[in-house]
mmCIF file with all atom_site columns, C-alpha atoms in Angstrom:
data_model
loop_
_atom_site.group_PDB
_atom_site.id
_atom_site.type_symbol
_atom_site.label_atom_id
_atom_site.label_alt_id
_atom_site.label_comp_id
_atom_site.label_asym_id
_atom_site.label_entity_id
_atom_site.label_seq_id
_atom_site.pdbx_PDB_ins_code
_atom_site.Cartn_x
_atom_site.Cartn_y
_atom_site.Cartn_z
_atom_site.occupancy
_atom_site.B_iso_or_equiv
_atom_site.pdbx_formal_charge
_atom_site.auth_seq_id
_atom_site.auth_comp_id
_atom_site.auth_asym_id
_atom_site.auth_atom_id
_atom_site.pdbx_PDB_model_num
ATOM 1   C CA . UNK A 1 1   ? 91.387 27.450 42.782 1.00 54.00 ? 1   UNK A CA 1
ATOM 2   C CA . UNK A 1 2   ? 91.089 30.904 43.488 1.00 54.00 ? 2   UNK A CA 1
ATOM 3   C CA . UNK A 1 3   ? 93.903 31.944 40.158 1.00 54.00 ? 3   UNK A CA 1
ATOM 4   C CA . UNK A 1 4   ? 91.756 29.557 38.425 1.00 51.00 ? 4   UNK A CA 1
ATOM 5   C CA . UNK A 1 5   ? 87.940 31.691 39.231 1.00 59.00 ? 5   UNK A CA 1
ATOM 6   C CA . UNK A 1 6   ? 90.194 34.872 38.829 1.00 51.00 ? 6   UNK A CA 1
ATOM 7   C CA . UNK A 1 7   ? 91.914 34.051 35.259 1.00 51.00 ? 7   UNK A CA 1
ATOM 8   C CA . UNK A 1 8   ? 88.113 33.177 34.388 1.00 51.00 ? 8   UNK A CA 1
ATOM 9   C CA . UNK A 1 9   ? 87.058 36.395 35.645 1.00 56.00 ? 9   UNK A CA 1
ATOM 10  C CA . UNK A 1 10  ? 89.693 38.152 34.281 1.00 49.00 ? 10  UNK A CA 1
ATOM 11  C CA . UNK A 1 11  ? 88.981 36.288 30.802 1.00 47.00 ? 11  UNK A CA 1
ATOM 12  C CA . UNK A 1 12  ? 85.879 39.141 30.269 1.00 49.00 ? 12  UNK A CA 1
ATOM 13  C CA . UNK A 1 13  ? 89.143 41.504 30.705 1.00 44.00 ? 13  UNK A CA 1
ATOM 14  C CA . UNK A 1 14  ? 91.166 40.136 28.121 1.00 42.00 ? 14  UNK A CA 1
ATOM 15  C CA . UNK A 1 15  ? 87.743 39.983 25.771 1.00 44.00 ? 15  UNK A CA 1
ATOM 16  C CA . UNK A 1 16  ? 87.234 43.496 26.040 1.00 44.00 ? 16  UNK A CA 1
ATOM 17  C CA . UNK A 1 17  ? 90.965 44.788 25.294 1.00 39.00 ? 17  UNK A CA 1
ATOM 18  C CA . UNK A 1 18  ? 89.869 44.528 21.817 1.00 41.00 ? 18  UNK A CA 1
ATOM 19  C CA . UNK A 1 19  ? 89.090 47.653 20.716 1.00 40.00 ? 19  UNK A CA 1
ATOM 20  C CA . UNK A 1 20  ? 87.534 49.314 17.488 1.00 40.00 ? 20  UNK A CA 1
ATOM 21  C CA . UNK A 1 21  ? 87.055 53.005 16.677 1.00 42.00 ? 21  UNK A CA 1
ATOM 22  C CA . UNK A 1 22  ? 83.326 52.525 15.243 1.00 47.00 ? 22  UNK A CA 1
ATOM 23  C CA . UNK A 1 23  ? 80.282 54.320 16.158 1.00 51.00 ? 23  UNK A CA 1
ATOM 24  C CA . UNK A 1 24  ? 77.659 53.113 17.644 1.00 78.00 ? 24  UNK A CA 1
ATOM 25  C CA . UNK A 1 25  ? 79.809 50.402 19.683 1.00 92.00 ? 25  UNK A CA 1
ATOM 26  C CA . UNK A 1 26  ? 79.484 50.215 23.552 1.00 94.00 ? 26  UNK A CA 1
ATOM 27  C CA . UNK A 1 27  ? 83.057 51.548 24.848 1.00 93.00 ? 27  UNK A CA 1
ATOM 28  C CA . UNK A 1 28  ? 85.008 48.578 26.784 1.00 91.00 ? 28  UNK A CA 1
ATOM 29  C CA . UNK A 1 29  ? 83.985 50.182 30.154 1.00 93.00 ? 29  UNK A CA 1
ATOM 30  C CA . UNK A 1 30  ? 80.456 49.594 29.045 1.00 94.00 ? 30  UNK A CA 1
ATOM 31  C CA . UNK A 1 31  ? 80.922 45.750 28.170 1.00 93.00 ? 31  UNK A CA 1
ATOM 32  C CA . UNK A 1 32  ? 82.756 45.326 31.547 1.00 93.00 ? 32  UNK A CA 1
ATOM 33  C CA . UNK A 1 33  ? 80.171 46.915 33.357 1.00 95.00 ? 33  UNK A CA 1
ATOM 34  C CA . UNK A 1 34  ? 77.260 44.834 31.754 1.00 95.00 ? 34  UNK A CA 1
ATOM 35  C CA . UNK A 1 35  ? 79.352 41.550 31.275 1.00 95.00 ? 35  UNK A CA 1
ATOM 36  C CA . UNK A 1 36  ? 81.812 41.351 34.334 1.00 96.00 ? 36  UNK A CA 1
ATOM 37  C CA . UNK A 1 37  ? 78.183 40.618 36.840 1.00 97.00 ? 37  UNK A CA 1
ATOM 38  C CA . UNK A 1 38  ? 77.134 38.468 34.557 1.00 97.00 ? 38  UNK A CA 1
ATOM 39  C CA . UNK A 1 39  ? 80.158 36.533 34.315 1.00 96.00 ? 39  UNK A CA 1
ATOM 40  C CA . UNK A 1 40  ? 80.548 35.999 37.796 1.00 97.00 ? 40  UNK A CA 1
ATOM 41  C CA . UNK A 1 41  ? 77.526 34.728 38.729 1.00 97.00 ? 41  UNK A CA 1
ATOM 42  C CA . UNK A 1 42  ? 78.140 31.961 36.415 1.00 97.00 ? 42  UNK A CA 1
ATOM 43  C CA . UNK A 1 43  ? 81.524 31.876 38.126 1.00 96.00 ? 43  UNK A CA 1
ATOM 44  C CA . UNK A 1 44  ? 79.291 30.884 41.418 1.00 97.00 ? 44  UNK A CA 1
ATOM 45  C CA . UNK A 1 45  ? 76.563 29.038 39.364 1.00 97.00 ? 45  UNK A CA 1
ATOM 46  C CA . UNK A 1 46  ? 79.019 26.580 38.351 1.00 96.00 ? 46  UNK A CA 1
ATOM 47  C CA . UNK A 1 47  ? 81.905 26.535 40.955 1.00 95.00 ? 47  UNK A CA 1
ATOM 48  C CA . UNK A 1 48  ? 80.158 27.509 43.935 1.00 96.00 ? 48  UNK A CA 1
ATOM 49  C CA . UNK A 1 49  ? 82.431 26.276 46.785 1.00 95.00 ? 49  UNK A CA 1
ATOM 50  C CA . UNK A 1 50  ? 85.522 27.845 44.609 1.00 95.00 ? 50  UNK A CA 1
ATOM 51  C CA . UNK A 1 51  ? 83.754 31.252 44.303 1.00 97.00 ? 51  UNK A CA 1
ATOM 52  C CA . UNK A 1 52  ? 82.700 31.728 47.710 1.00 97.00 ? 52  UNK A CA 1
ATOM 53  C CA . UNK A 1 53  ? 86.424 30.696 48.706 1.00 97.00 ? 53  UNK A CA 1
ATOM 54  C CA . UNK A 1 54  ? 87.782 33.001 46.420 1.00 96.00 ? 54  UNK A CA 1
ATOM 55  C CA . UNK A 1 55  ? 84.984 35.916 47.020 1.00 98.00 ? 55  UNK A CA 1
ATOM 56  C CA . UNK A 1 56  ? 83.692 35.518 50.301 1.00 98.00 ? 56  UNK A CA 1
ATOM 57  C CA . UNK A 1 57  ? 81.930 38.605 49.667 1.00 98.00 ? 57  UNK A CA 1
ATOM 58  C CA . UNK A 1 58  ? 79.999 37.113 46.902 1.00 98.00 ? 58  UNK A CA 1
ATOM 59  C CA . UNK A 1 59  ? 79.181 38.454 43.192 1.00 98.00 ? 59  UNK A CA 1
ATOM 60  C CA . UNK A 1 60  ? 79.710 41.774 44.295 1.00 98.00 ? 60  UNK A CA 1
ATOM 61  C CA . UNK A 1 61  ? 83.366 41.222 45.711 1.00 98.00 ? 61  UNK A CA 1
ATOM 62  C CA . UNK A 1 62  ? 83.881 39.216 42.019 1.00 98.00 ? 62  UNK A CA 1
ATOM 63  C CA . UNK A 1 63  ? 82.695 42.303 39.477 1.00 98.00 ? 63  UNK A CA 1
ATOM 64  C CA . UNK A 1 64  ? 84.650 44.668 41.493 1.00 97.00 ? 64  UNK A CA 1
ATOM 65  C CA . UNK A 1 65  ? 87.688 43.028 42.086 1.00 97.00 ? 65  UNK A CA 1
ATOM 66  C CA . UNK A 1 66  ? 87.693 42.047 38.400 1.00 95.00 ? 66  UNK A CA 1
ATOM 67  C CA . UNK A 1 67  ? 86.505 45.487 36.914 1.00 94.00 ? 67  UNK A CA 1
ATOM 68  C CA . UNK A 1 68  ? 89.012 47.060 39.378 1.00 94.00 ? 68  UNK A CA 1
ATOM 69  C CA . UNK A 1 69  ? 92.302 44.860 37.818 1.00 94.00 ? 69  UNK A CA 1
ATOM 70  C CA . UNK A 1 70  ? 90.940 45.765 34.629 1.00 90.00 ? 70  UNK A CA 1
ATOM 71  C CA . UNK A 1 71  ? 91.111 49.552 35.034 1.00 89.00 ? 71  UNK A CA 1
ATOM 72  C CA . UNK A 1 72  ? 94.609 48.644 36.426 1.00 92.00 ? 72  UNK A CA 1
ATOM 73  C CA . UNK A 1 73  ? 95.854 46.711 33.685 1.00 90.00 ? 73  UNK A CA 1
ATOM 74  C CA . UNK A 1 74  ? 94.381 48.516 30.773 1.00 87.00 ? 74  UNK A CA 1
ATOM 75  C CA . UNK A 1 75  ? 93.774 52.279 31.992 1.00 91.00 ? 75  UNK A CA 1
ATOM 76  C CA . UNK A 1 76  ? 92.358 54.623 29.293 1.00 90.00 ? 76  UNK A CA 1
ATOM 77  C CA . UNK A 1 77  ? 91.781 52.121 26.659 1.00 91.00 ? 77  UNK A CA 1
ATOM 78  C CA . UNK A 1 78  ? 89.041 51.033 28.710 1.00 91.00 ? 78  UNK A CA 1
ATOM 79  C CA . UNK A 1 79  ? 87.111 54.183 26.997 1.00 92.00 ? 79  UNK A CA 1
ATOM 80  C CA . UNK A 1 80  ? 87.908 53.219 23.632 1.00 93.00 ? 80  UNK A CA 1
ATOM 81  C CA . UNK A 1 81  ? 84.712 51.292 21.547 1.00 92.00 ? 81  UNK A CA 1
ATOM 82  C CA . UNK A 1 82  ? 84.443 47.596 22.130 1.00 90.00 ? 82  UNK A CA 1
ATOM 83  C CA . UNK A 1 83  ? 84.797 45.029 19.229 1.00 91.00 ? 83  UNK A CA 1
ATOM 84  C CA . UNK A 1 84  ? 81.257 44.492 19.233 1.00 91.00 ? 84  UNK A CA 1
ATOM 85  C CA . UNK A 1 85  ? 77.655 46.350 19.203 1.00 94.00 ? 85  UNK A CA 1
ATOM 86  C CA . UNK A 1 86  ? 75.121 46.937 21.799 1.00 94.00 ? 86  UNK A CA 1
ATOM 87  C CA . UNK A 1 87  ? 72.896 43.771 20.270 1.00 94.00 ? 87  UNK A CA 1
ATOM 88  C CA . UNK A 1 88  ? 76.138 41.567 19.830 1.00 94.00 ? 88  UNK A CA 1
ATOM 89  C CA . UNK A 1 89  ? 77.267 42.023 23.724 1.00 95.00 ? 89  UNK A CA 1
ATOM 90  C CA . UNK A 1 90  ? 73.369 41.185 24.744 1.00 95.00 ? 90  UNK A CA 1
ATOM 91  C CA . UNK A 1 91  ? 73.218 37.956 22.483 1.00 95.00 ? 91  UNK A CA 1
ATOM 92  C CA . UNK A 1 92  ? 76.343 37.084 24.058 1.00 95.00 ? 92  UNK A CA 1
ATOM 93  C CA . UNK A 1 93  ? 75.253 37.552 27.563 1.00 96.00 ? 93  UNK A CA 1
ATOM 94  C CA . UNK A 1 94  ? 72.081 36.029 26.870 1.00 96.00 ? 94  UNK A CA 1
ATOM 95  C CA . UNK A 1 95  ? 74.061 32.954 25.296 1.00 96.00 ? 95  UNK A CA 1
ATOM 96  C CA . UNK A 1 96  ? 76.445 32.842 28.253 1.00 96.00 ? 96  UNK A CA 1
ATOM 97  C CA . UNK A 1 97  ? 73.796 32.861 31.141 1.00 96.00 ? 97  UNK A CA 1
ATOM 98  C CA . UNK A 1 98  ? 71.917 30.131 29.763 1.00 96.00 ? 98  UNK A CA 1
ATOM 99  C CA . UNK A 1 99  ? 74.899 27.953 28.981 1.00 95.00 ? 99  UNK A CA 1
ATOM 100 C CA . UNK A 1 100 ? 75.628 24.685 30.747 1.00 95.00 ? 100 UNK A CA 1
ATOM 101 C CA . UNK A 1 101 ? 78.608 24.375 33.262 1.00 95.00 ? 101 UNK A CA 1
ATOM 102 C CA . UNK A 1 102 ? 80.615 21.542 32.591 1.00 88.00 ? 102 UNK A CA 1
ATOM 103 C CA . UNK A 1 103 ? 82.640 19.661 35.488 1.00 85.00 ? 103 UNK A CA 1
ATOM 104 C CA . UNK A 1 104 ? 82.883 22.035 38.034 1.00 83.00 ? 104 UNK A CA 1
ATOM 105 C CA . UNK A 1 105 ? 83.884 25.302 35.360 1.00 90.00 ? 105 UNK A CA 1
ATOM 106 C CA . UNK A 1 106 ? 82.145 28.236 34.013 1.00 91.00 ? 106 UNK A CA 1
ATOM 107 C CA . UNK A 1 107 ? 81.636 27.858 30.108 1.00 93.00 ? 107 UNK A CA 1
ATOM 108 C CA . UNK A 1 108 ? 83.838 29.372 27.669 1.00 92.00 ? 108 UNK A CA 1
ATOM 109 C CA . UNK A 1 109 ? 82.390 32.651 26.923 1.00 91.00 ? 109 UNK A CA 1
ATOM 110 C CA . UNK A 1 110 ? 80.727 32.898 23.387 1.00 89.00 ? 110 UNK A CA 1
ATOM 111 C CA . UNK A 1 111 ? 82.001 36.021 22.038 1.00 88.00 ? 111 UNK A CA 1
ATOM 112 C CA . UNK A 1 112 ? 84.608 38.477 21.447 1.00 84.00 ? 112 UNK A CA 1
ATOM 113 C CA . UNK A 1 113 ? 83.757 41.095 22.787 1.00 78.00 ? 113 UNK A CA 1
#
């Protein structure tokens, strides 16, 4: 269960490898930073037996183990601008915190960036 609560993790990863060069966009460290937390404590929200096997130490032990294999995997493009604005990545955080779980799984994460 653990790959399973990590590839979901890691999903916020994948999201924010999309880059675009415009201004005014929060860079892809940024959306980690503001998204991974919120990510994972849906992660526990929903799965909360899985999480706290997988991340004993909690949502803290989730958004850095996740924000740390994403500097790993994607190095400096993590400074390049993200897909989407400031007001996109809050609607979609907003969206995503108030979203239902379903069976036992966090929900699919509303947006792209």
């Amino acid at each position: 269960m653990r790959s399973h609560l990590t590839r979901t993790a890691s999903l916020v990863v994948v999201l924010s490898s999309v880059t675009a060069a415009c201004a005014g966009r929060p860079s892809v460290q940024e959306v980690l930073d503001q998204s991974t937390p919120v990510i994972c404590e849906k992660l526990k929200e929903c799965a909360p037996t899985s999480f706290t096997a997988a991340f004993p130490g909690g949502v803290d032990e989730c958004t850095s183990k996740t924000k740390a294999e994403a500097s790993k995997k994607y190095g400096s493009d993590v400074s390049k601008s993200s897909v989407c604005t400031d007001d996109e990545l809050e609607t979609c955080l907003k969206d995503y915190k108030a979203a239902a779980c379903s069976g036992g799984t966090a929900p699919k994460i509303p947006c792209d960036c």
